[in-house]
Amino acid sequence: MTYWPPADPTDATAIADERDEWVAAVRDHAGQIAYQLARLEGGDYGQRTVETDRGEWTVKYEAGDLEYLRFDPTRGEEVYVVSTKQPPEPGPLAEALADYDAFVAGFNDYVDSLDGLYDDIPTSFPDVAPTDGIVAERDRILGEIREVCDRIAAELHRYEGGDYGSYATRVADDRWELKWEQDRASYLRVGGSNGLYLLSQYQPPAAADIREYAPQFREFVRAYNDHVAELEADLEPIEV
């Protein structure tokens, strides 16, 4: 038979309430540090560790708000003073709070160490070279390629029928494919499924790619013309 002590268990409510008050106060104060750190780092997520004589403090923020504040003492186990989970135990919390002022001072020293960081940065910069000329030349070259490809697309559409189709050949060991939709070229691709789109509905190719493949476009057109000539030979009149 079990005999319980006659006295009632000690009520821990007061200690828990006091702990919660301290955690709330630290959350508000350290939240200001998290906000300043987020502004300083320039991102939505990050953390900073501050060393003191008694250990290390790590403040982590998310979207500018404090996510957690952790104290890792030189001796003993780490404690999450502020977190999104359970509150800390009173003993480790008291040990951390005894070093909190040193943490704040360390953070302030870190911020002060950045004072004057940009003093020697020049505020005037070189003029930016315009790209108007090279863009206009790029658009001119691609426009001429587009015009020829549209003509090929129209001819293939008329010959093959249907609304969609493609023509492929090899130029300088690369596979060139013209995909067409009705009488307009959808794309001109060089190098297979993972190749370069010389023409597409998206962004234009790089200048270096145009420099390399635009001269080869002549060979692509010649190959297409040879293809048409072969078709004409196959469709010579047949006497009946």
JSON list of C-alpha atoms in Angstrom, two decimals:
[
{"chain": "A", "resi": 1, "resn": "MET", "atom": "CA", "xyz": [0.00, 0.00, 0.00]},
{"chain": "A", "resi": 2, "resn": "THR", "atom": "CA", "xyz": [1.34, 3.40, -0.96]},
{"chain": "A", "resi": 3, "resn": "TYR", "atom": "CA", "xyz": [1.41, 6.21, 1.62]},
{"chain": "A", "resi": 4, "resn": "TRP", "atom": "CA", "xyz": [1.42, 9.71, 0.15]},
{"chain": "A", "resi": 5, "resn": "PRO", "atom": "CA", "xyz": [3.07, 12.58, 1.97]},
{"chain": "A", "resi": 6, "resn": "PRO", "atom": "CA", "xyz": [0.53, 14.53, 3.97]},
{"chain": "A", "resi": 7, "resn": "ALA", "atom": "CA", "xyz": [1.52, 17.87, 2.49]},
{"chain": "A", "resi": 8, "resn": "ASP", "atom": "CA", "xyz": [0.21, 19.11, -0.89]},
{"chain": "A", "resi": 9, "resn": "PRO", "atom": "CA", "xyz": [2.71, 19.24, -3.78]},
{"chain": "A", "resi": 10, "resn": "THR", "atom": "CA", "xyz": [4.47, 22.57, -4.13]},
{"chain": "A", "resi": 11, "resn": "ASP", "atom": "CA", "xyz": [2.63, 24.85, -6.52]},
{"chain": "A", "resi": 12, "resn": "ALA", "atom": "CA", "xyz": [4.94, 25.67, -9.47]},
{"chain": "A", "resi": 13, "resn": "THR", "atom": "CA", "xyz": [2.56, 28.14, -11.06]},
{"chain": "A", "resi": 14, "resn": "ALA", "atom": "CA", "xyz": [4.36, 31.20, -9.72]},
{"chain": "A", "resi": 15, "resn": "ILE", "atom": "CA", "xyz": [7.74, 30.01, -11.02]},
{"chain": "A", "resi": 16, "resn": "ALA", "atom": "CA", "xyz": [6.27, 29.13, -14.42]},
{"chain": "A", "resi": 17, "resn": "ASP", "atom": "CA", "xyz": [4.56, 32.51, -14.64]},
{"chain": "A", "resi": 18, "resn": "GLU", "atom": "CA", "xyz": [7.78, 34.32, -13.79]},
{"chain": "A", "resi": 19, "resn": "ARG", "atom": "CA", "xyz": [9.66, 32.30, -16.38]},
{"chain": "A", "resi": 20, "resn": "ASP", "atom": "CA", "xyz": [7.06, 33.12, -19.03]},
{"chain": "A", "resi": 21, "resn": "GLU", "atom": "CA", "xyz": [7.33, 36.82, -18.19]},
{"chain": "A", "resi": 22, "resn": "TRP", "atom": "CA", "xyz": [11.11, 36.72, -18.65]},
{"chain": "A", "resi": 23, "resn": "VAL", "atom": "CA", "xyz": [10.82, 34.81, -21.91]},
{"chain": "A", "resi": 24, "resn": "ALA", "atom": "CA", "xyz": [8.26, 37.28, -23.23]},
{"chain": "A", "resi": 25, "resn": "ALA", "atom": "CA", "xyz": [10.48, 40.21, -22.29]},
{"chain": "A", "resi": 26, "resn": "VAL", "atom": "CA", "xyz": [13.50, 38.65, -23.96]},
{"chain": "A", "resi": 27, "resn": "ARG", "atom": "CA", "xyz": [11.42, 37.78, -27.02]},
{"chain": "A", "resi": 28, "resn": "ASP", "atom": "CA", "xyz": [10.41, 41.41, -27.43]},
{"chain": "A", "resi": 29, "resn": "HIS", "atom": "CA", "xyz": [13.93, 42.72, -26.89]},
{"chain": "A", "resi": 30, "resn": "ALA", "atom": "CA", "xyz": [15.74, 40.10, -28.98]},
{"chain": "A", "resi": 31, "resn": "GLY", "atom": "CA", "xyz": [13.09, 40.61, -31.66]},
{"chain": "A", "resi": 32, "resn": "GLN", "atom": "CA", "xyz": [14.52, 44.10, -32.13]},
{"chain": "A", "resi": 33, "resn": "ILE", "atom": "CA", "xyz": [17.96, 42.56, -32.62]},
{"chain": "A", "resi": 34, "resn": "ALA", "atom": "CA", "xyz": [16.53, 40.12, -35.18]},
{"chain": "A", "resi": 35, "resn": "TYR", "atom": "CA", "xyz": [14.90, 42.98, -37.05]},
{"chain": "A", "resi": 36, "resn": "GLN", "atom": "CA", "xyz": [18.09, 45.04, -37.11]},
{"chain": "A", "resi": 37, "resn": "LEU", "atom": "CA", "xyz": [20.09, 41.99, -38.18]},
{"chain": "A", "resi": 38, "resn": "ALA", "atom": "CA", "xyz": [17.66, 41.26, -41.02]},
{"chain": "A", "resi": 39, "resn": "ARG", "atom": "CA", "xyz": [18.03, 44.84, -42.25]},
{"chain": "A", "resi": 40, "resn": "LEU", "atom": "CA", "xyz": [21.80, 44.61, -41.99]},
{"chain": "A", "resi": 41, "resn": "GLU", "atom": "CA", "xyz": [22.10, 41.28, -43.78]},
{"chain": "A", "resi": 42, "resn": "GLY", "atom": "CA", "xyz": [19.53, 42.24, -46.39]},
{"chain": "A", "resi": 43, "resn": "GLY", "atom": "CA", "xyz": [17.69, 38.93, -46.54]},
{"chain": "A", "resi": 44, "resn": "ASP", "atom": "CA", "xyz": [14.55, 37.26, -45.24]},
{"chain": "A", "resi": 45, "resn": "TYR", "atom": "CA", "xyz": [16.39, 34.43, -43.51]},
{"chain": "A", "resi": 46, "resn": "GLY", "atom": "CA", "xyz": [19.64, 34.23, -41.57]},
{"chain": "A", "resi": 47, "resn": "GLN", "atom": "CA", "xyz": [21.37, 34.03, -38.23]},
{"chain": "A", "resi": 48, "resn": "ARG", "atom": "CA", "xyz": [24.26, 35.53, -36.30]},
{"chain": "A", "resi": 49, "resn": "THR", "atom": "CA", "xyz": [26.35, 34.08, -33.46]},
{"chain": "A", "resi": 50, "resn": "VAL", "atom": "CA", "xyz": [27.77, 36.35, -30.78]},
{"chain": "A", "resi": 51, "resn": "GLU", "atom": "CA", "xyz": [30.48, 35.12, -28.43]},
{"chain": "A", "resi": 52, "resn": "THR", "atom": "CA", "xyz": [30.70, 36.13, -24.79]},
{"chain": "A", "resi": 53, "resn": "ASP", "atom": "CA", "xyz": [32.95, 35.08, -21.92]},
{"chain": "A", "resi": 54, "resn": "ARG", "atom": "CA", "xyz": [30.35, 32.57, -20.82]},
{"chain": "A", "resi": 55, "resn": "GLY", "atom": "CA", "xyz": [29.42, 31.03, -24.14]},
{"chain": "A", "resi": 56, "resn": "GLU", "atom": "CA", "xyz": [27.79, 31.70, -27.50]},
{"chain": "A", "resi": 57, "resn": "TRP", "atom": "CA", "xyz": [24.46, 33.24, -28.40]},
{"chain": "A", "resi": 58, "resn": "THR", "atom": "CA", "xyz": [22.78, 32.51, -31.72]},
{"chain": "A", "resi": 59, "resn": "VAL", "atom": "CA", "xyz": [19.91, 34.63, -32.95]},
{"chain": "A", "resi": 60, "resn": "LYS", "atom": "CA", "xyz": [18.02, 33.32, -35.97]},
{"chain": "A", "resi": 61, "resn": "TYR", "atom": "CA", "xyz": [15.45, 35.33, -37.88]},
{"chain": "A", "resi": 62, "resn": "GLU", "atom": "CA", "xyz": [12.88, 34.57, -40.53]},
{"chain": "A", "resi": 63, "resn": "ALA", "atom": "CA", "xyz": [11.16, 37.27, -42.58]},
{"chain": "A", "resi": 64, "resn": "GLY", "atom": "CA", "xyz": [12.61, 39.83, -40.19]},
{"chain": "A", "resi": 65, "resn": "ASP", "atom": "CA", "xyz": [11.06, 38.21, -37.10]},
{"chain": "A", "resi": 66, "resn": "LEU", "atom": "CA", "xyz": [12.86, 36.34, -34.34]},
{"chain": "A", "resi": 67, "resn": "GLU", "atom": "CA", "xyz": [12.70, 32.59, -34.91]},
{"chain": "A", "resi": 68, "resn": "TYR", "atom": "CA", "xyz": [14.82, 31.52, -31.95]},
{"chain": "A", "resi": 69, "resn": "LEU", "atom": "CA", "xyz": [17.46, 32.71, -29.50]},
{"chain": "A", "resi": 70, "resn": "ARG", "atom": "CA", "xyz": [19.84, 30.00, -28.31]},
{"chain": "A", "resi": 71, "resn": "PHE", "atom": "CA", "xyz": [22.50, 30.15, -25.60]},
{"chain": "A", "resi": 72, "resn": "ASP", "atom": "CA", "xyz": [25.32, 27.60, -25.68]},
{"chain": "A", "resi": 73, "resn": "PRO", "atom": "CA", "xyz": [27.31, 28.01, -22.45]},
{"chain": "A", "resi": 74, "resn": "THR", "atom": "CA", "xyz": [30.96, 27.13, -22.17]},
{"chain": "A", "resi": 75, "resn": "ARG", "atom": "CA", "xyz": [29.96, 24.54, -19.60]},
{"chain": "A", "resi": 76, "resn": "GLY", "atom": "CA", "xyz": [26.62, 22.82, -19.67]},
{"chain": "A", "resi": 77, "resn": "GLU", "atom": "CA", "xyz": [23.94, 22.16, -22.25]},
{"chain": "A", "resi": 78, "resn": "GLU", "atom": "CA", "xyz": [22.53, 24.68, -24.68]},
{"chain": "A", "resi": 79, "resn": "VAL", "atom": "CA", "xyz": [19.19, 26.26, -23.99]},
{"chain": "A", "resi": 80, "resn": "TYR", "atom": "CA", "xyz": [16.67, 27.84, -26.34]},
{"chain": "A", "resi": 81, "resn": "VAL", "atom": "CA", "xyz": [15.77, 30.99, -24.46]},
{"chain": "A", "resi": 82, "resn": "VAL", "atom": "CA", "xyz": [13.20, 31.81, -27.15]},
{"chain": "A", "resi": 83, "resn": "SER", "atom": "CA", "xyz": [11.83, 29.28, -29.61]},
{"chain": "A", "resi": 84, "resn": "THR", "atom": "CA", "xyz": [8.67, 28.20, -31.38]},
{"chain": "A", "resi": 85, "resn": "LYS", "atom": "CA", "xyz": [8.52, 25.05, -29.25]},
{"chain": "A", "resi": 86, "resn": "GLN", "atom": "CA", "xyz": [8.40, 24.47, -25.51]},
{"chain": "A", "resi": 87, "resn": "PRO", "atom": "CA", "xyz": [9.66, 27.13, -23.06]},
{"chain": "A", "resi": 88, "resn": "PRO", "atom": "CA", "xyz": [13.05, 26.63, -21.41]},
{"chain": "A", "resi": 89, "resn": "GLU", "atom": "CA", "xyz": [13.55, 25.13, -17.97]},
{"chain": "A", "resi": 90, "resn": "PRO", "atom": "CA", "xyz": [13.91, 27.70, -15.20]},
{"chain": "A", "resi": 91, "resn": "GLY", "atom": "CA", "xyz": [17.49, 26.76, -14.21]},
{"chain": "A", "resi": 92, "resn": "PRO", "atom": "CA", "xyz": [19.12, 26.98, -17.65]},
{"chain": "A", "resi": 93, "resn": "LEU", "atom": "CA", "xyz": [17.04, 30.08, -18.38]},
{"chain": "A", "resi": 94, "resn": "ALA", "atom": "CA", "xyz": [18.38, 31.82, -15.28]},
{"chain": "A", "resi": 95, "resn": "GLU", "atom": "CA", "xyz": [21.94, 30.96, -16.30]},
{"chain": "A", "resi": 96, "resn": "ALA", "atom": "CA", "xyz": [21.33, 32.35, -19.78]},
{"chain": "A", "resi": 97, "resn": "LEU", "atom": "CA", "xyz": [19.68, 35.53, -18.50]},
{"chain": "A", "resi": 98, "resn": "ALA", "atom": "CA", "xyz": [22.75, 36.21, -16.37]},
{"chain": "A", "resi": 99, "resn": "ASP", "atom": "CA", "xyz": [24.72, 36.52, -19.64]},
{"chain": "A", "resi": 100, "resn": "TYR", "atom": "CA", "xyz": [22.07, 38.27, -21.75]},
{"chain": "A", "resi": 101, "resn": "ASP", "atom": "CA", "xyz": [23.49, 41.75, -21.24]},
{"chain": "A", "resi": 102, "resn": "ALA", "atom": "CA", "xyz": [26.86, 40.52, -22.50]},
{"chain": "A", "resi": 103, "resn": "PHE", "atom": "CA", "xyz": [25.13, 39.14, -25.60]},
{"chain": "A", "resi": 104, "resn": "VAL", "atom": "CA", "xyz": [23.48, 42.47, -26.34]},
{"chain": "A", "resi": 105, "resn": "ALA", "atom": "CA", "xyz": [26.77, 44.28, -25.79]},
{"chain": "A", "resi": 106, "resn": "GLY", "atom": "CA", "xyz": [28.48, 41.85, -28.17]},
{"chain": "A", "resi": 107, "resn": "PHE", "atom": "CA", "xyz": [25.87, 42.46, -30.84]},
{"chain": "A", "resi": 108, "resn": "ASN", "atom": "CA", "xyz": [26.24, 46.21, -30.43]},
{"chain": "A", "resi": 109, "resn": "ASP", "atom": "CA", "xyz": [30.00, 45.88, -30.77]},
{"chain": "A", "resi": 110, "resn": "TYR", "atom": "CA", "xyz": [29.51, 43.96, -33.99]},
{"chain": "A", "resi": 111, "resn": "VAL", "atom": "CA", "xyz": [27.30, 46.70, -35.41]},
{"chain": "A", "resi": 112, "resn": "ASP", "atom": "CA", "xyz": [29.76, 49.39, -34.26]},
{"chain": "A", "resi": 113, "resn": "SER", "atom": "CA", "xyz": [32.60, 47.52, -35.98]},
{"chain": "A", "resi": 114, "resn": "LEU", "atom": "CA", "xyz": [30.86, 48.13, -39.29]},
{"chain": "A", "resi": 115, "resn": "ASP", "atom": "CA", "xyz": [30.77, 51.89, -38.83]},
{"chain": "A", "resi": 116, "resn": "GLY", "atom": "CA", "xyz": [32.69, 53.58, -41.64]},
{"chain": "A", "resi": 117, "resn": "LEU", "atom": "CA", "xyz": [32.71, 50.45, -43.77]},
{"chain": "A", "resi": 118, "resn": "TYR", "atom": "CA", "xyz": [31.64, 52.39, -46.86]},
{"chain": "A", "resi": 119, "resn": "ASP", "atom": "CA", "xyz": [33.64, 55.57, -46.27]},
{"chain": "A", "resi": 120, "resn": "ASP", "atom": "CA", "xyz": [36.19, 54.88, -49.02]},
{"chain": "A", "resi": 121, "resn": "ILE", "atom": "CA", "xyz": [33.67, 53.67, -51.59]},
{"chain": "A", "resi": 122, "resn": "PRO", "atom": "CA", "xyz": [33.43, 56.13, -54.51]},
{"chain": "A", "resi": 123, "resn": "THR", "atom": "CA", "xyz": [29.99, 57.57, -55.13]},
{"chain": "A", "resi": 124, "resn": "SER", "atom": "CA", "xyz": [30.60, 58.23, -58.81]},
{"chain": "A", "resi": 125, "resn": "PHE", "atom": "CA", "xyz": [30.78, 55.39, -61.31]},
{"chain": "A", "resi": 126, "resn": "PRO", "atom": "CA", "xyz": [31.85, 55.04, -64.95]},
{"chain": "A", "resi": 127, "resn": "ASP", "atom": "CA", "xyz": [29.30, 55.63, -67.66]},
{"chain": "A", "resi": 128, "resn": "VAL", "atom": "CA", "xyz": [27.45, 52.52, -68.80]},
{"chain": "A", "resi": 129, "resn": "ALA", "atom": "CA", "xyz": [28.07, 51.59, -72.42]},
{"chain": "A", "resi": 130, "resn": "PRO", "atom": "CA", "xyz": [24.82, 51.41, -74.40]},
{"chain": "A", "resi": 131, "resn": "THR", "atom": "CA", "xyz": [23.84, 48.18, -76.14]},
{"chain": "A", "resi": 132, "resn": "ASP", "atom": "CA", "xyz": [21.61, 49.80, -78.75]},
{"chain": "A", "resi": 133, "resn": "GLY", "atom": "CA", "xyz": [23.94, 49.08, -81.65]},
{"chain": "A", "resi": 134, "resn": "ILE", "atom": "CA", "xyz": [24.61, 45.42, -80.93]},
{"chain": "A", "resi": 135, "resn": "VAL", "atom": "CA", "xyz": [20.94, 44.77, -80.09]},
{"chain": "A", "resi": 136, "resn": "ALA", "atom": "CA", "xyz": [19.82, 46.37, -83.35]},
{"chain": "A", "resi": 137, "resn": "GLU", "atom": "CA", "xyz": [22.33, 44.27, -85.31]},
{"chain": "A", "resi": 138, "resn": "ARG", "atom": "CA", "xyz": [21.23, 41.12, -83.49]},
{"chain": "A", "resi": 139, "resn": "ASP", "atom": "CA", "xyz": [17.59, 41.86, -84.24]},
{"chain": "A", "resi": 140, "resn": "ARG", "atom": "CA", "xyz": [18.40, 42.55, -87.88]},
{"chain": "A", "resi": 141, "resn": "ILE", "atom": "CA", "xyz": [20.20, 39.20, -88.33]},
{"chain": "A", "resi": 142, "resn": "LEU", "atom": "CA", "xyz": [17.55, 37.22, -86.48]},
{"chain": "A", "resi": 143, "resn": "GLY", "atom": "CA", "xyz": [14.83, 39.07, -88.38]},
{"chain": "A", "resi": 144, "resn": "GLU", "atom": "CA", "xyz": [16.30, 37.99, -91.71]},
{"chain": "A", "resi": 145, "resn": "ILE", "atom": "CA", "xyz": [16.63, 34.41, -90.45]},
{"chain": "A", "resi": 146, "resn": "ARG", "atom": "CA", "xyz": [13.04, 34.56, -89.22]},
{"chain": "A", "resi": 147, "resn": "GLU", "atom": "CA", "xyz": [11.81, 35.81, -92.62]},
{"chain": "A", "resi": 148, "resn": "VAL", "atom": "CA", "xyz": [13.51, 32.95, -94.47]},
{"chain": "A", "resi": 149, "resn": "CYS", "atom": "CA", "xyz": [12.30, 30.36, -91.95]},
{"chain": "A", "resi": 150, "resn": "ASP", "atom": "CA", "xyz": [8.74, 31.62, -92.26]},
{"chain": "A", "resi": 151, "resn": "ARG", "atom": "CA", "xyz": [8.97, 31.23, -96.04]},
{"chain": "A", "resi": 152, "resn": "ILE", "atom": "CA", "xyz": [10.23, 27.66, -95.60]},
{"chain": "A", "resi": 153, "resn": "ALA", "atom": "CA", "xyz": [7.43, 26.99, -93.11]},
{"chain": "A", "resi": 154, "resn": "ALA", "atom": "CA", "xyz": [4.84, 28.26, -95.58]},
{"chain": "A", "resi": 155, "resn": "GLU", "atom": "CA", "xyz": [6.20, 26.04, -98.35]},
{"chain": "A", "resi": 156, "resn": "LEU", "atom": "CA", "xyz": [6.30, 22.98, -96.12]},
{"chain": "A", "resi": 157, "resn": "HIS", "atom": "CA", "xyz": [2.79, 23.71, -94.90]},
{"chain": "A", "resi": 158, "resn": "ARG", "atom": "CA", "xyz": [1.54, 23.92, -98.46]},
{"chain": "A", "resi": 159, "resn": "TYR", "atom": "CA", "xyz": [3.34, 20.74, -99.53]},
{"chain": "A", "resi": 160, "resn": "GLU", "atom": "CA", "xyz": [2.78, 18.50, -96.51]},
{"chain": "A", "resi": 161, "resn": "GLY", "atom": "CA", "xyz": [-0.60, 19.78, -95.40]},
{"chain": "A", "resi": 162, "resn": "GLY", "atom": "CA", "xyz": [-1.72, 19.78, -91.81]},
{"chain": "A", "resi": 163, "resn": "ASP", "atom": "CA", "xyz": [-1.12, 22.51, -89.28]},
{"chain": "A", "resi": 164, "resn": "TYR", "atom": "CA", "xyz": [2.12, 21.26, -87.73]},
{"chain": "A", "resi": 165, "resn": "GLY", "atom": "CA", "xyz": [5.35, 19.73, -88.92]},
{"chain": "A", "resi": 166, "resn": "SER", "atom": "CA", "xyz": [9.13, 19.94, -88.94]},
{"chain": "A", "resi": 167, "resn": "TYR", "atom": "CA", "xyz": [12.09, 19.72, -91.24]},
{"chain": "A", "resi": 168, "resn": "ALA", "atom": "CA", "xyz": [15.50, 18.50, -90.03]},
{"chain": "A", "resi": 169, "resn": "THR", "atom": "CA", "xyz": [18.90, 18.17, -91.63]},
{"chain": "A", "resi": 170, "resn": "ARG", "atom": "CA", "xyz": [22.57, 18.15, -90.66]},
{"chain": "A", "resi": 171, "resn": "VAL", "atom": "CA", "xyz": [24.89, 21.10, -91.07]},
{"chain": "A", "resi": 172, "resn": "ALA", "atom": "CA", "xyz": [28.54, 20.86, -90.00]},
{"chain": "A", "resi": 173, "resn": "ASP", "atom": "CA", "xyz": [27.82, 17.74, -87.92]},
{"chain": "A", "resi": 174, "resn": "ASP", "atom": "CA", "xyz": [24.97, 19.47, -86.07]},
{"chain": "A", "resi": 175, "resn": "ARG", "atom": "CA", "xyz": [21.31, 18.59, -86.36]},
{"chain": "A", "resi": 176, "resn": "TRP", "atom": "CA", "xyz": [19.22, 21.57, -87.42]},
{"chain": "A", "resi": 177, "resn": "GLU", "atom": "CA", "xyz": [15.46, 21.36, -87.00]},
{"chain": "A", "resi": 178, "resn": "LEU", "atom": "CA", "xyz": [12.83, 23.81, -88.15]},
{"chain": "A", "resi": 179, "resn": "LYS", "atom": "CA", "xyz": [9.49, 23.34, -86.41]},
{"chain": "A", "resi": 180, "resn": "TRP", "atom": "CA", "xyz": [6.57, 25.01, -88.17]},
{"chain": "A", "resi": 181, "resn": "GLU", "atom": "CA", "xyz": [2.96, 25.78, -87.40]},
{"chain": "A", "resi": 182, "resn": "GLN", "atom": "CA", "xyz": [0.84, 26.55, -90.43]},
{"chain": "A", "resi": 183, "resn": "ASP", "atom": "CA", "xyz": [2.79, 29.18, -92.40]},
{"chain": "A", "resi": 184, "resn": "ARG", "atom": "CA", "xyz": [5.09, 30.35, -89.59]},
{"chain": "A", "resi": 185, "resn": "ALA", "atom": "CA", "xyz": [8.26, 28.93, -88.04]},
{"chain": "A", "resi": 186, "resn": "SER", "atom": "CA", "xyz": [7.85, 27.99, -84.37]},
{"chain": "A", "resi": 187, "resn": "TYR", "atom": "CA", "xyz": [11.56, 27.54, -83.76]},
{"chain": "A", "resi": 188, "resn": "LEU", "atom": "CA", "xyz": [14.90, 26.80, -85.37]},
{"chain": "A", "resi": 189, "resn": "ARG", "atom": "CA", "xyz": [17.02, 24.61, -83.14]},
{"chain": "A", "resi": 190, "resn": "VAL", "atom": "CA", "xyz": [20.63, 23.53, -83.52]},
{"chain": "A", "resi": 191, "resn": "GLY", "atom": "CA", "xyz": [22.02, 20.45, -81.77]},
{"chain": "A", "resi": 192, "resn": "GLY", "atom": "CA", "xyz": [19.11, 18.18, -80.89]},
{"chain": "A", "resi": 193, "resn": "SER", "atom": "CA", "xyz": [16.57, 18.33, -78.09]},
{"chain": "A", "resi": 194, "resn": "ASN", "atom": "CA", "xyz": [19.02, 19.98, -75.69]},
{"chain": "A", "resi": 195, "resn": "GLY", "atom": "CA", "xyz": [20.49, 22.24, -78.33]},
{"chain": "A", "resi": 196, "resn": "LEU", "atom": "CA", "xyz": [20.50, 25.94, -79.01]},
{"chain": "A", "resi": 197, "resn": "TYR", "atom": "CA", "xyz": [17.38, 27.76, -80.18]},
{"chain": "A", "resi": 198, "resn": "LEU", "atom": "CA", "xyz": [18.50, 30.14, -82.89]},
{"chain": "A", "resi": 199, "resn": "LEU", "atom": "CA", "xyz": [14.86, 31.17, -83.24]},
{"chain": "A", "resi": 200, "resn": "SER", "atom": "CA", "xyz": [12.15, 30.69, -80.64]},
{"chain": "A", "resi": 201, "resn": "GLN", "atom": "CA", "xyz": [9.21, 32.41, -79.00]},
{"chain": "A", "resi": 202, "resn": "TYR", "atom": "CA", "xyz": [11.36, 33.11, -75.96]},
{"chain": "A", "resi": 203, "resn": "GLN", "atom": "CA", "xyz": [14.58, 35.05, -75.50]},
{"chain": "A", "resi": 204, "resn": "PRO", "atom": "CA", "xyz": [17.11, 35.44, -78.33]},
{"chain": "A", "resi": 205, "resn": "PRO", "atom": "CA", "xyz": [20.39, 33.48, -78.26]},
{"chain": "A", "resi": 206, "resn": "ALA", "atom": "CA", "xyz": [23.63, 34.94, -76.95]},
{"chain": "A", "resi": 207, "resn": "ALA", "atom": "CA", "xyz": [25.75, 37.10, -79.22]},
{"chain": "A", "resi": 208, "resn": "ALA", "atom": "CA", "xyz": [28.48, 34.44, -79.36]},
{"chain": "A", "resi": 209, "resn": "ASP", "atom": "CA", "xyz": [25.97, 31.80, -80.49]},
{"chain": "A", "resi": 210, "resn": "ILE", "atom": "CA", "xyz": [24.64, 34.06, -83.22]},
{"chain": "A", "resi": 211, "resn": "ARG", "atom": "CA", "xyz": [28.19, 34.71, -84.33]},
{"chain": "A", "resi": 212, "resn": "GLU", "atom": "CA", "xyz": [28.83, 30.96, -84.58]},
{"chain": "A", "resi": 213, "resn": "TYR", "atom": "CA", "xyz": [25.62, 29.70, -86.15]},
{"chain": "A", "resi": 214, "resn": "ALA", "atom": "CA", "xyz": [24.25, 32.55, -88.25]},
{"chain": "A", "resi": 215, "resn": "PRO", "atom": "CA", "xyz": [26.88, 32.00, -90.99]},
{"chain": "A", "resi": 216, "resn": "GLN", "atom": "CA", "xyz": [25.91, 28.30, -91.07]},
{"chain": "A", "resi": 217, "resn": "PHE", "atom": "CA", "xyz": [22.30, 29.20, -91.74]},
{"chain": "A", "resi": 218, "resn": "ARG", "atom": "CA", "xyz": [23.13, 29.47, -95.44]},
{"chain": "A", "resi": 219, "resn": "GLU", "atom": "CA", "xyz": [24.03, 25.78, -95.47]},
{"chain": "A", "resi": 220, "resn": "PHE", "atom": "CA", "xyz": [20.73, 24.97, -93.77]},
{"chain": "A", "resi": 221, "resn": "VAL", "atom": "CA", "xyz": [18.83, 26.80, -96.52]},
{"chain": "A", "resi": 222, "resn": "ARG", "atom": "CA", "xyz": [20.88, 25.05, -99.22]},
{"chain": "A", "resi": 223, "resn": "ALA", "atom": "CA", "xyz": [20.06, 21.70, -97.61]},
{"chain": "A", "resi": 224, "resn": "TYR", "atom": "CA", "xyz": [16.38, 22.60, -97.65]},
{"chain": "A", "resi": 225, "resn": "ASN", "atom": "CA", "xyz": [16.57, 23.60, -101.34]},
{"chain": "A", "resi": 226, "resn": "ASP", "atom": "CA", "xyz": [18.27, 20.29, -102.13]},
{"chain": "A", "resi": 227, "resn": "HIS", "atom": "CA", "xyz": [15.46, 18.56, -100.27]},
{"chain": "A", "resi": 228, "resn": "VAL", "atom": "CA", "xyz": [12.88, 20.36, -102.41]},
{"chain": "A", "resi": 229, "resn": "ALA", "atom": "CA", "xyz": [14.79, 19.44, -105.57]},
{"chain": "A", "resi": 230, "resn": "GLU", "atom": "CA", "xyz": [14.68, 15.78, -104.56]},
{"chain": "A", "resi": 231, "resn": "LEU", "atom": "CA", "xyz": [10.95, 16.04, -104.01]},
{"chain": "A", "resi": 232, "resn": "GLU", "atom": "CA", "xyz": [10.49, 17.55, -107.45]},
{"chain": "A", "resi": 233, "resn": "ALA", "atom": "CA", "xyz": [12.48, 14.69, -108.98]},
{"chain": "A", "resi": 234, "resn": "ASP", "atom": "CA", "xyz": [10.29, 12.17, -107.17]},
{"chain": "A", "resi": 235, "resn": "LEU", "atom": "CA", "xyz": [7.19, 13.88, -108.50]},
{"chain": "A", "resi": 236, "resn": "GLU", "atom": "CA", "xyz": [8.15, 13.96, -112.18]},
{"chain": "A", "resi": 237, "resn": "PRO", "atom": "CA", "xyz": [5.16, 13.49, -114.47]},
{"chain": "A", "resi": 238, "resn": "ILE", "atom": "CA", "xyz": [4.23, 9.85, -115.06]},
{"chain": "A", "resi": 239, "resn": "GLU", "atom": "CA", "xyz": [2.80, 8.82, -118.42]},
{"chain": "A", "resi": 240, "resn": "VAL", "atom": "CA", "xyz": [-0.24, 6.57, -118.33]}
]
